[in-house]
Coordinates of C-alpha atoms in Angstrom, one line a residue:
Chain A
X1 CA -30.9 -9.2 -3.3
X2 CA -30.1 -8.0 0.2
X3 CA -33.8 -8.2 1.3
X4 CA -33.6 -12.0 1.4
X5 CA -30.5 -12.1 3.5
X6 CA -30.9 -11.3 7.2
X7 CA -28.3 -9.8 9.4
X8 CA -27.6 -13.0 11.2
X9 CA -27.1 -14.8 7.9
X10 CA -24.7 -12.2 6.8
X11 CA -22.8 -12.5 10.1
X12 CA -22.6 -16.3 9.7
X13 CA -21.2 -15.9 6.2
X14 CA -18.6 -13.5 7.5
X15 CA -17.4 -15.7 10.4
X16 CA -17.8 -19.0 8.5
X17 CA -16.3 -17.8 5.3
X18 CA -13.4 -16.1 6.9
X19 CA -12.6 -19.1 9.1
X20 CA -12.7 -21.3 6.0
X21 CA -10.4 -18.9 4.1
X22 CA -7.9 -18.7 6.9
X23 CA -7.7 -22.5 7.3
X24 CA -7.2 -23.0 3.5
X25 CA -4.5 -20.3 3.5
X26 CA -2.7 -21.6 6.6
X27 CA -2.7 -25.1 5.2
X28 CA -1.3 -24.0 1.8
X29 CA 1.3 -21.8 3.6
X30 CA 2.5 -24.7 5.6
X31 CA 2.9 -26.8 2.4
X32 CA 4.6 -23.9 0.6
X33 CA 7.2 -23.5 3.4
X34 CA 8.0 -27.2 3.1
X35 CA 8.4 -27.0 -0.7
X36 CA 10.4 -23.7 -0.9
X37 CA 13.8 -25.2 0.0
X38 CA 13.7 -27.5 -3.0
X39 CA 12.3 -24.9 -5.4
X40 CA 14.9 -22.3 -4.3
X41 CA 17.9 -24.7 -4.0
X42 CA 18.2 -23.6 -0.4
X43 CA 21.3 -25.9 0.0
X44 CA 23.2 -23.4 -2.2
X45 CA 22.6 -20.4 0.2
X46 CA 26.2 -20.0 1.3
X47 CA 27.4 -17.4 3.8
X48 CA 28.4 -15.3 0.8
X49 CA 24.9 -15.5 -0.7
X50 CA 23.4 -14.5 2.7
X51 CA 25.8 -11.5 3.0
X52 CA 24.9 -10.6 -0.6
X53 CA 21.2 -10.5 0.3
X54 CA 22.0 -8.3 3.3
X55 CA 24.0 -5.9 1.0
X56 CA 21.0 -5.9 -1.4
X57 CA 18.8 -4.8 1.5
X58 CA 21.0 -2.2 3.3
X59 CA 21.7 -0.4 0.0
X60 CA 18.0 -0.4 -0.8
X61 CA 18.5 -1.9 -4.3
X62 CA 14.8 -2.7 -4.4
X63 CA 14.1 1.0 -4.3
X64 CA 14.8 1.2 -8.1
X65 CA 15.1 -2.4 -9.4
X66 CA 12.7 -5.4 -9.4
X67 CA 13.8 -8.9 -8.3
X68 CA 11.5 -11.6 -9.6
X69 CA 9.2 -8.8 -10.6
X70 CA 8.9 -7.2 -7.2
X71 CA 10.3 -3.8 -6.2
X72 CA 10.4 -0.5 -8.0
X73 CA 10.0 -0.2 -11.8
X74 CA 12.6 2.4 -12.4
X75 CA 15.6 0.1 -13.2
X76 CA 16.0 -3.3 -14.8
X77 CA 14.9 -6.7 -13.5
X78 CA 17.9 -8.3 -11.6
X79 CA 16.7 -11.9 -11.0
X80 CA 18.1 -12.9 -14.4
X81 CA 20.9 -10.3 -14.7
X82 CA 23.3 -13.2 -14.3
X83 CA 22.0 -14.7 -17.6
X84 CA 21.6 -11.3 -19.3
X85 CA 24.9 -9.6 -18.5
X86 CA 27.1 -12.6 -17.4
X87 CA 26.0 -15.1 -20.1
X88 CA 25.4 -17.4 -17.2
X89 CA 29.1 -17.6 -16.5
X90 CA 30.1 -16.9 -12.9
X91 CA 33.6 -15.5 -13.5
X92 CA 32.5 -13.2 -16.3
X93 CA 29.5 -12.0 -14.4
X94 CA 31.6 -11.1 -11.4
X95 CA 34.0 -9.2 -13.6
X96 CA 31.1 -7.4 -15.2
X97 CA 29.5 -6.5 -11.9
X98 CA 32.7 -5.2 -10.4
X99 CA 33.2 -3.0 -13.4
X100 CA 29.7 -1.8 -13.5
X101 CA 29.4 -0.9 -9.8
X102 CA 32.7 1.0 -9.9
X103 CA 31.6 3.1 -12.9
X104 CA 28.5 4.5 -11.2
X105 CA 27.1 7.0 -11.5
X106 CA 27.5 7.0 -15.3
X107 CA 28.3 10.4 -16.8
X108 CA 25.4 10.6 -19.3
X109 CA 23.2 13.6 -19.0
X110 CA 19.5 12.9 -18.7
X111 CA 20.0 9.1 -18.1
X112 CA 18.5 7.5 -15.0
X113 CA 21.2 7.6 -12.3
X114 CA 22.5 4.7 -10.2
X115 CA 24.3 6.0 -7.1
X116 CA 27.9 5.0 -6.2
X117 CA 27.6 2.6 -3.3
X118 CA 31.4 2.3 -2.4
X119 CA 31.4 -1.5 -2.2
X120 CA 34.6 -3.5 -1.8
X121 CA 35.4 -6.2 -4.3
X122 CA 34.5 -8.9 -1.9
X123 CA 31.2 -7.2 -1.2
X124 CA 30.4 -7.0 -5.0
X125 CA 31.3 -10.7 -5.2
X126 CA 28.8 -11.5 -2.4
X127 CA 26.2 -9.5 -4.2
X128 CA 27.0 -11.4 -7.4
X129 CA 26.7 -14.7 -5.6
X130 CA 23.3 -13.7 -4.2
X131 CA 22.1 -12.7 -7.8
X132 CA 23.5 -16.0 -9.2
X133 CA 21.7 -18.0 -6.6
X134 CA 18.5 -16.0 -7.3
X135 CA 18.7 -16.6 -11.0
X136 CA 18.4 -20.4 -10.4
X137 CA 15.2 -20.3 -8.4
X138 CA 12.4 -22.2 -10.0
X139 CA 9.9 -19.4 -10.5
X140 CA 7.6 -20.9 -13.1
X141 CA 9.8 -19.9 -16.0
X142 CA 9.5 -16.1 -15.3
X143 CA 10.4 -13.7 -16.9
X144 CA 9.1 -14.3 -20.5
X145 CA 12.5 -13.5 -22.1
X146 CA 16.0 -12.5 -21.3
X147 CA 15.2 -8.7 -21.1
X148 CA 13.3 -9.3 -17.9
Chain B
X1 CA -19.9 16.0 18.6
X2 CA -21.2 14.1 21.6
X3 CA -18.0 13.4 23.6
X4 CA -15.2 15.8 24.2
X5 CA -12.5 13.1 23.9
X6 CA -13.5 12.8 20.2
X7 CA -11.5 16.0 19.8
X8 CA -8.3 14.0 19.9
X9 CA -9.0 13.1 16.3
X10 CA -8.4 16.6 15.1
X11 CA -4.7 16.7 15.3
X12 CA -4.5 13.2 13.7
X13 CA -6.5 14.5 10.7
X14 CA -4.5 17.7 10.3
X15 CA -1.2 15.9 10.5
X16 CA -2.4 13.3 8.1
X17 CA -3.2 16.0 5.5
X18 CA 0.2 17.6 5.9
X19 CA 1.9 14.2 5.3
X20 CA -0.4 13.7 2.3
X21 CA 0.9 17.0 0.7
X22 CA 4.5 15.7 1.2
X23 CA 3.5 12.3 -0.2
X24 CA 2.1 13.8 -3.4
X25 CA 5.0 16.3 -3.7
X26 CA 7.5 13.4 -3.7
X27 CA 5.3 11.7 -6.2
X28 CA 5.8 14.6 -8.5
X29 CA 9.6 14.4 -8.0
X30 CA 9.5 10.7 -8.9
X31 CA 7.3 11.5 -12.0
X32 CA 9.9 14.0 -13.1
X33 CA 12.8 11.6 -12.6
X34 CA 10.9 9.2 -15.0
X35 CA 11.4 11.8 -17.6
X36 CA 14.7 13.5 -16.7
X37 CA 16.7 10.8 -15.1
X38 CA 19.3 13.1 -13.4
X39 CA 16.7 15.4 -11.8
X40 CA 17.8 16.1 -8.2
X41 CA 20.6 13.6 -8.5
X42 CA 22.7 13.1 -6.4
X43 CA 20.8 15.0 -3.7
X44 CA 17.6 12.9 -3.8
X45 CA 18.2 9.6 -5.8
X46 CA 15.1 7.9 -7.1
X47 CA 15.1 5.2 -4.4
X48 CA 15.2 7.8 -1.6
X49 CA 12.3 9.8 -3.1
X50 CA 10.3 6.6 -3.6
X51 CA 10.9 5.5 0.0
X52 CA 9.7 8.9 1.2
X53 CA 6.7 8.7 -1.1
X54 CA 5.6 5.2 0.0
X55 CA 6.5 5.5 3.6
X56 CA 4.6 8.8 3.9
X57 CA 1.7 7.1 2.4
X58 CA 1.7 4.2 4.9
X59 CA 2.2 6.5 7.9
X60 CA -0.5 9.0 6.8
X61 CA -3.0 6.2 6.3
X62 CA -2.2 5.0 9.8
X63 CA -2.7 8.5 11.2
X64 CA -6.0 8.8 9.3
X65 CA -7.2 5.4 10.6
X66 CA -6.3 6.4 14.1
X67 CA -8.0 9.8 13.8
X68 CA -11.1 8.2 12.4
X69 CA -11.1 5.6 15.1
X70 CA -10.7 8.1 17.9
X71 CA -13.6 10.1 16.4
X72 CA -16.1 7.3 15.9
X73 CA -15.4 4.9 18.7
X74 CA -16.6 7.2 21.6
X75 CA -19.7 8.0 19.7
X76 CA -20.5 4.4 18.9
X77 CA -19.6 3.2 22.3
X78 CA -21.5 6.0 24.0
X79 CA -18.8 6.9 26.4
X80 CA -15.6 9.0 26.5
X81 CA -12.3 7.5 25.2
X82 CA -10.6 5.3 27.8
X83 CA -7.5 7.5 27.9
X84 CA -7.4 10.7 25.8
X85 CA -4.0 11.3 27.4
X86 CA -2.6 8.1 26.0
X87 CA -4.0 9.1 22.6
X88 CA -2.2 12.4 22.8
X89 CA 1.1 10.8 23.9
X90 CA 1.0 8.2 21.1
X91 CA 0.3 10.9 18.6
X92 CA 3.5 12.8 19.5
X93 CA 5.6 9.6 19.7
X94 CA 4.4 8.5 16.3
X95 CA 4.7 11.9 14.7
X96 CA 8.3 12.4 16.0
X97 CA 9.3 8.9 15.0
X98 CA 7.8 9.3 11.5
X99 CA 9.4 12.6 10.8
X100 CA 12.8 11.5 12.1
X101 CA 12.7 8.4 9.9
X102 CA 11.8 10.4 6.8
X103 CA 14.6 12.9 7.6
X104 CA 16.9 9.9 8.0
X105 CA 16.1 8.8 4.5
X106 CA 16.7 12.2 3.1
X107 CA 19.8 13.2 5.1
X108 CA 22.1 10.2 5.0
X109 CA 22.7 7.3 2.6
X110 CA 20.5 4.4 3.3
X111 CA 23.4 2.1 4.2
X112 CA 24.6 4.7 6.7
X113 CA 21.1 4.9 8.2
X114 CA 21.2 1.1 8.6
X115 CA 24.5 1.3 10.4
X116 CA 23.4 4.2 12.7
X117 CA 20.3 2.3 13.7
X118 CA 22.2 -1.0 14.4
X119 CA 20.3 -2.8 11.6
X120 CA 22.9 -5.7 11.9
X121 CA 21.5 -6.6 15.4
X122 CA 18.1 -7.4 13.9
X123 CA 18.2 -6.8 10.1
X124 CA 14.7 -5.8 8.9
X125 CA 15.6 -2.9 6.5
X126 CA 15.7 -2.7 2.7
X127 CA 12.5 -4.4 1.8
X128 CA 9.9 -2.6 -0.2
X129 CA 7.6 -0.5 2.0
X130 CA 9.2 -1.9 5.1
X131 CA 12.4 0.2 4.7
X132 CA 12.0 1.7 8.2
X133 CA 14.9 1.2 10.6
X134 CA 14.3 -1.7 13.0
X135 CA 14.0 0.8 15.9
X136 CA 11.2 2.6 14.0
X137 CA 9.4 -0.7 13.4
X138 CA 9.6 -1.4 17.2
X139 CA 8.1 2.1 17.8
X140 CA 5.3 1.3 15.4
X141 CA 4.5 -1.9 17.3
X142 CA 4.4 0.0 20.6
X143 CA 2.2 2.8 19.2
X144 CA -0.1 0.2 17.6
X145 CA -0.4 -1.7 20.8
X146 CA -1.2 1.3 23.0
X147 CA -3.7 2.5 20.3
X148 CA -5.4 -0.9 20.2
X149 CA -5.5 -1.0 24.0
X150 CA -7.0 2.5 24.2
X151 CA -9.7 1.7 21.7
X152 CA -10.3 -1.8 22.9
X153 CA -10.9 -0.6 26.5
X154 CA -13.3 2.0 25.2
X155 CA -15.2 -0.5 23.2
X156 CA -15.3 -3.1 26.0
X157 CA -16.6 -0.6 28.6
X158 CA -19.2 0.9 26.3
X159 CA -21.9 -0.1 23.9
X160 CA -20.7 -2.7 21.4
X161 CA -21.8 -2.2 17.8
X162 CA -21.1 -4.2 14.7
X163 CA -19.1 -1.2 13.4
X164 CA -16.8 -1.0 16.4
X165 CA -16.3 -4.8 16.5
X166 CA -15.4 -4.9 12.8
X167 CA -13.1 -1.9 13.3
X168 CA -11.2 -3.4 16.2
X169 CA -10.9 -6.7 14.4
X170 CA -9.3 -4.8 11.5
X171 CA -7.0 -2.8 13.8
X172 CA -5.9 -5.9 15.7
X173 CA -5.2 -7.6 12.3
X174 CA -3.1 -4.6 11.3
X175 CA -1.0 -4.9 14.4
X176 CA -0.6 -8.6 14.3
X177 CA 0.3 -8.9 10.6
X178 CA 2.9 -6.1 11.0
X179 CA 4.9 -8.5 13.2
X180 CA 5.9 -10.4 10.0
X181 CA 8.0 -7.3 9.1
X182 CA 10.5 -8.6 11.7
X183 CA 11.0 -12.0 9.9
X184 CA 13.8 -11.7 7.4
X185 CA 15.1 -15.1 6.4
X186 CA 18.2 -15.6 4.3
X187 CA 16.1 -17.4 1.7
X188 CA 14.7 -14.7 -0.6
X189 CA 11.7 -16.8 -1.5
X190 CA 10.6 -17.3 2.1
X191 CA 11.3 -13.6 2.7
X192 CA 9.0 -12.6 -0.1
X193 CA 6.4 -15.2 0.9
X194 CA 6.0 -13.7 4.4
X195 CA 6.6 -10.1 3.3
X196 CA 3.2 -10.4 1.6
X197 CA 1.6 -11.4 4.9
X198 CA 2.2 -7.8 5.9
X199 CA 1.6 -6.1 2.6
X200 CA -1.3 -8.0 1.0
X201 CA -3.1 -9.0 4.2
X202 CA -3.0 -5.3 5.2
X203 CA -4.3 -3.7 2.0
X204 CA -6.5 -6.5 0.6
X205 CA -7.5 -7.8 4.0
X206 CA -7.7 -6.1 7.4
X207 CA -7.5 -2.5 6.1
X208 CA -10.7 -3.2 4.1
X209 CA -12.4 -4.0 7.4
X210 CA -11.3 -0.6 8.7
X211 CA -12.6 1.3 5.7
X212 CA -15.8 -0.7 5.7
X213 CA -16.4 0.3 9.4
X214 CA -15.5 4.0 8.7
X215 CA -17.8 4.1 5.7
X216 CA -20.6 2.5 7.6
X217 CA -20.3 5.0 10.4
X218 CA -20.5 8.0 8.0
X219 CA -23.4 6.5 6.1
X220 CA -25.4 6.0 9.3
X221 CA -24.8 9.6 10.2
X222 CA -25.6 11.3 6.9
X223 CA -28.3 9.0 5.6
X224 CA -30.1 8.1 8.8
X225 CA -30.6 4.6 7.4
X226 CA -31.5 1.9 10.0
X227 CA -28.5 0.4 11.7
X228 CA -29.7 -3.2 11.2
X229 CA -29.6 -2.6 7.5
X230 CA -26.1 -1.0 7.6
X231 CA -24.8 -3.9 9.7
X232 CA -26.0 -6.5 7.2
X233 CA -24.3 -4.8 4.3
X234 CA -21.1 -4.3 6.3
X235 CA -21.0 -8.0 7.2
X236 CA -21.6 -9.1 3.6
X237 CA -18.9 -6.8 2.2
X238 CA -16.2 -7.8 4.7
X239 CA -17.2 -11.5 4.3
X240 CA -16.5 -11.2 0.6
X241 CA -13.4 -9.3 1.3
X242 CA -11.9 -11.9 3.6
X243 CA -13.1 -14.9 1.6
X244 CA -11.5 -13.7 -1.6
X245 CA -8.7 -11.6 -0.2
X246 CA -7.0 -14.0 2.2
X247 CA -6.5 -16.8 -0.3
X248 CA -6.2 -14.1 -3.0
X249 CA -2.7 -13.5 -1.5
X250 CA -1.9 -16.3 -3.9
X251 CA -1.9 -13.9 -6.8
X252 CA 1.5 -12.7 -5.5
X253 CA 2.8 -16.2 -5.4
X254 CA 2.9 -16.9 -9.2
X255 CA 6.5 -16.1 -10.1
X256 CA 8.6 -15.8 -6.9
X257 CA 9.7 -19.4 -6.4
X258 CA 6.6 -20.7 -4.6
X259 CA 4.8 -23.9 -5.7
X260 CA 2.9 -23.8 -9.0
X261 CA -0.5 -24.7 -7.5
X262 CA -0.6 -21.0 -6.6
X263 CA -1.1 -20.2 -10.3
X264 CA -4.6 -21.7 -10.1
X265 CA -5.5 -20.9 -6.5
X266 CA -4.3 -17.3 -6.7
X267 CA -6.1 -16.7 -10.0
X268 CA -9.4 -18.2 -8.9
X269 CA -9.5 -16.5 -5.5
X270 CA -8.4 -13.1 -6.7
X271 CA -10.8 -13.2 -9.6
X272 CA -13.5 -12.8 -6.9
X273 CA -11.7 -9.9 -5.2
X274 CA -13.6 -7.2 -7.3
X275 CA -16.9 -8.4 -5.8
X276 CA -16.6 -6.8 -2.3
X277 CA -15.7 -3.5 -4.0
X278 CA -18.7 -3.8 -6.3
X279 CA -20.9 -4.5 -3.3
X280 CA -19.5 -1.4 -1.7
X281 CA -20.7 0.7 -4.7
X282 CA -24.2 -0.9 -4.3
X283 CA -24.0 -0.2 -0.6
X284 CA -23.0 3.5 -0.9
X285 CA -25.5 4.3 -3.6
X286 CA -28.5 2.4 -2.2
X287 CA -28.0 3.8 1.3
X288 CA -27.8 7.2 -0.3
X289 CA -31.0 6.5 -2.2
X290 CA -32.8 5.2 0.9
X291 CA -31.7 8.1 3.1
X292 CA -34.2 9.3 5.7
X293 CA -32.5 12.6 6.4
X294 CA -31.2 15.4 4.3
X295 CA -27.9 16.2 5.9
X296 CA -26.7 19.7 5.1
X297 CA -23.1 18.4 4.7
X298 CA -23.8 17.1 1.2
X299 CA -20.1 16.7 0.2
X300 CA -19.7 13.8 2.6
X301 CA -22.0 11.6 0.5
X302 CA -20.0 12.6 -2.6
X303 CA -16.8 11.4 -1.0
X304 CA -18.5 8.2 0.3
X305 CA -19.8 7.3 -3.1
X306 CA -16.5 8.4 -4.7
X307 CA -14.6 6.1 -2.3
X308 CA -16.7 3.1 -3.4
X309 CA -16.5 3.9 -7.1
X310 CA -12.8 4.7 -7.2
X311 CA -11.7 1.8 -5.1
X312 CA -13.8 -0.5 -7.3
X313 CA -12.0 0.9 -10.4
X314 CA -8.5 0.8 -8.8
X315 CA -8.6 -2.4 -6.7
X316 CA -11.4 -4.2 -8.6
X317 CA -11.0 -3.4 -12.3
X318 CA -7.3 -2.6 -12.5
X319 CA -6.6 -5.4 -10.2
X320 CA -8.5 -7.9 -12.2
X321 CA -6.9 -6.7 -15.4
X322 CA -3.6 -8.4 -14.4
X323 CA -4.5 -10.9 -11.7
X324 CA -4.9 -14.0 -13.8
X325 CA -1.6 -16.0 -13.9
X326 CA -1.3 -16.2 -17.8
X327 CA -1.8 -12.4 -18.1
X328 CA 0.4 -11.7 -15.1
X329 CA 3.2 -13.7 -16.6
X330 CA 3.6 -10.7 -19.0
X331 CA 2.5 -7.8 -16.8
X332 CA 4.3 -8.8 -13.5
X333 CA 6.4 -5.9 -12.4
X334 CA 5.4 -3.5 -15.1
X335 CA 3.8 0.0 -14.8
X336 CA 0.5 -1.9 -14.8
X337 CA 1.2 -2.8 -11.2
X338 CA 2.0 0.8 -10.5
X339 CA -1.3 1.9 -12.1
X340 CA -3.3 -0.6 -10.0
X341 CA -1.4 0.4 -6.8
X342 CA -2.0 4.1 -7.3
X343 CA -5.7 4.0 -8.1
X344 CA -6.5 1.5 -5.4
X345 CA -4.6 3.3 -2.7
X346 CA -6.2 6.6 -3.7
X347 CA -9.7 5.2 -4.2
X348 CA -9.8 3.1 -1.0
X349 CA -7.4 4.5 1.5
X350 CA -7.1 8.2 0.7
X351 CA -10.7 8.9 -0.3
X352 CA -12.0 7.3 2.9
X353 CA -9.9 9.8 4.8
X354 CA -11.5 12.7 2.9
X355 CA -14.9 11.1 3.7
X356 CA -14.4 10.9 7.4
X357 CA -12.6 14.3 7.6
X358 CA -15.3 16.0 5.6
X359 CA -17.9 14.7 8.0
X360 CA -16.0 15.1 11.3
X361 CA -13.8 18.1 10.8
X362 CA -16.7 20.7 10.5
X363 CA -18.3 19.2 13.6
X364 CA -15.0 19.5 15.5
X365 CA -14.8 23.1 14.3
X366 CA -18.2 24.0 15.7
X367 CA -20.2 23.5 12.5
X368 CA -22.6 20.6 13.1
X369 CA -24.4 21.0 9.8
X370 CA -21.2 21.0 7.8
X371 CA -19.3 23.8 6.1
X372 CA -21.1 26.6 4.3
X373 CA -22.2 26.3 0.7
X374 CA -19.2 28.2 -0.6
X375 CA -16.7 26.0 1.2
X376 CA -18.5 22.9 0.0
X377 CA -18.4 24.1 -3.5
X378 CA -14.6 24.6 -3.3
X379 CA -14.4 21.1 -1.8
X380 CA -16.5 19.6 -4.6
X381 CA -14.1 21.2 -7.1
X382 CA -11.1 19.6 -5.3
X383 CA -12.9 16.3 -5.4
X384 CA -13.2 16.3 -9.2
X385 CA -9.6 17.7 -9.7
X386 CA -8.2 14.9 -7.6
X387 CA -10.4 12.2 -9.0
X388 CA -9.7 13.2 -12.6
X389 CA -6.1 13.8 -11.8
X390 CA -5.6 10.3 -10.4
X391 CA -7.7 8.7 -13.3
X392 CA -5.3 10.5 -15.7
X393 CA -2.2 9.3 -13.8
X394 CA -3.3 5.7 -13.7
X395 CA -4.6 5.7 -17.3
X396 CA -1.2 6.9 -18.4
X397 CA 0.5 4.2 -16.3
X398 CA -1.8 1.5 -17.9
X399 CA -0.6 2.6 -21.3
X400 CA 3.0 2.6 -20.1
X401 CA 2.6 -0.9 -18.8
X402 CA 1.0 -2.1 -22.0
X403 CA 3.9 -0.6 -24.0
X404 CA 6.3 -2.5 -21.7
X405 CA 4.5 -5.7 -22.4
X406 CA 4.4 -5.3 -26.2
X407 CA 8.0 -3.9 -26.6
X408 CA 9.9 -5.7 -24.0
X409 CA 8.0 -8.8 -22.8
X410 CA 6.1 -10.3 -25.7
X411 CA 8.6 -10.4 -28.6
X412 CA 10.6 -13.7 -28.9
X413 CA 13.2 -12.0 -31.1
X414 CA 14.0 -8.3 -31.2
X415 CA 12.6 -7.5 -27.7
X416 CA 13.8 -4.1 -26.5
X417 CA 15.9 -3.8 -23.4
X418 CA 14.3 -2.4 -20.3
X419 CA 16.1 1.0 -20.7
X420 CA 15.3 1.2 -24.4
X421 CA 11.6 0.5 -23.6
X422 CA 11.6 3.2 -20.9
X423 CA 12.9 5.7 -23.4
X424 CA 10.0 4.9 -25.7
X425 CA 7.5 5.6 -22.9
X426 CA 8.8 9.0 -22.0
X427 CA 5.9 10.9 -23.7
X428 CA 3.4 8.9 -21.7
X429 CA 5.3 9.7 -18.5
X430 CA 4.9 13.4 -19.4
X431 CA 1.1 13.0 -19.6
X432 CA 1.3 11.2 -16.3
X433 CA 3.2 14.1 -14.7
X434 CA 0.6 16.7 -15.9
X435 CA -2.2 14.7 -14.3
X436 CA -0.1 14.4 -11.2
X437 CA 0.2 18.1 -11.1
X438 CA -3.6 18.3 -11.4
X439 CA -4.0 16.0 -8.4
X440 CA -1.6 18.2 -6.4
X441 CA -3.6 21.3 -7.3
X442 CA -6.8 19.5 -6.3
X443 CA -5.2 18.8 -2.9
X444 CA -4.2 22.4 -2.5
X445 CA -7.8 23.4 -3.4
X446 CA -9.0 20.9 -0.8
X447 CA -6.8 22.6 1.8
X448 CA -8.1 26.0 0.7
X449 CA -11.7 24.8 1.4
X450 CA -10.9 24.8 5.1
X451 CA -10.2 28.5 5.0
X452 CA -13.2 29.7 3.0
X453 CA -15.0 32.3 5.1
X454 CA -18.5 31.4 6.2
X455 CA -21.2 33.8 5.1
X456 CA -23.1 35.1 8.0

């Protein structure tokens, strides 16, 4: 096969093909950036949600959990934990999350351990607001069921 | 070795191998925590061990790329390195910054590390693989720029070859795309969208240019095949890489809040992604077949062919397995992703390091014809131990991921919870750990091959 292709043809395929791919990708990226605010309900990103995202980051939650399927695969998916553990009710989810965070690490030998992060109640509520906002993102109906 | 400044590469290679030992060791810790959840808790929680594991991987690959570049660019450019001093300085800056960061992960809670490094001034921490404190990220940019400057000046002032031009394109891309690591918007969807600009466009884009260039350099040296022929293959492979890989980023945009057209575009583009890896197999094997010289360092060709085959299996086959959107709907974020990640990183980005090290290190140690037969035999044993070890690890992870799909994802009623599913998978995780140990023993055997006494 390669006998019929010359070096300059190969080079042209490389430059032409890459340029084409870059243009397509940049175009689609621009379009995506314009559509994301609607798909993610960006108008609902309150200061509390933003603080919650920062808490999510500085405590390295993604080092064990996934969120919309991305992260580590050691602990449960959390993009839909609001639906799974809070029955999609904000007050009961916040009550649940405060209790859960305070109880860590659980005293069960052999069980995977979640560290104690020493968050205040308002911090846990920020985290809850971030997870509630995340649960409402239009992510093409993922995950397949409530177990995440 | 034709130019004395190539010697700079030696310390990069040695340090890379030391980091690799640490990386695999932390992999074993993680593998154990998958079986015994409280192993090393609270001293080293899972997330900390994982950060060390993945960050060591990234840093060691960068060290390996730099070592390979410093070795091959003077020879290709037919002149000494622009500044060996700068190469030595950046080595120490990068090494100290890397080790300090890893120690930071291990010694203080992550949130404390964020506070100590003033993450609030420019928050960039806490995203997968990009956990480094902002100050470390700035250090990486400085190191990368001085490295690209050094290499770029050498290339500009010397003979330009397709290999060096492709290599510097890859290295520039590496530096440029890393800048997206500094963009952390409040909107998680946008955050994820541009996070992949670093992660995907590195590993399935510009890094493949770098390994294509390194592989081509080694193939020219050990097969004596005509450069025109090599250049043509290199162009074809990287053309396919970028055509499929850039738009193929879309296979990460299925279920993270991005528009649904990515389901189609990502599936179609990434279905082509195995092609460049398949071409790489044809490339390595046909160059080997058409070789005009019999290089006495035979193990290099074994590594080169191994790189092509294993990266095809890891990136090509295991990638394709779950890249189509309807399949990915059920496999997204399962151990199948981990299987694909492990085998493609090992096949493409670790084995290429062994390839160049096996070629260059004996020369830098005064053995232009390669190591003696006895050392090569030990090295060959280590090749098979690591390859079989990693195939075992990833096969186990494929089974684990499949179990997750069937127990937790597929059932409409009676689906097991995440934790209950994980409990079912424990026997498979045990198999994985055994193969992980085998990989580690293979690595130790590889280290031993450096110390095998030459027969007179």
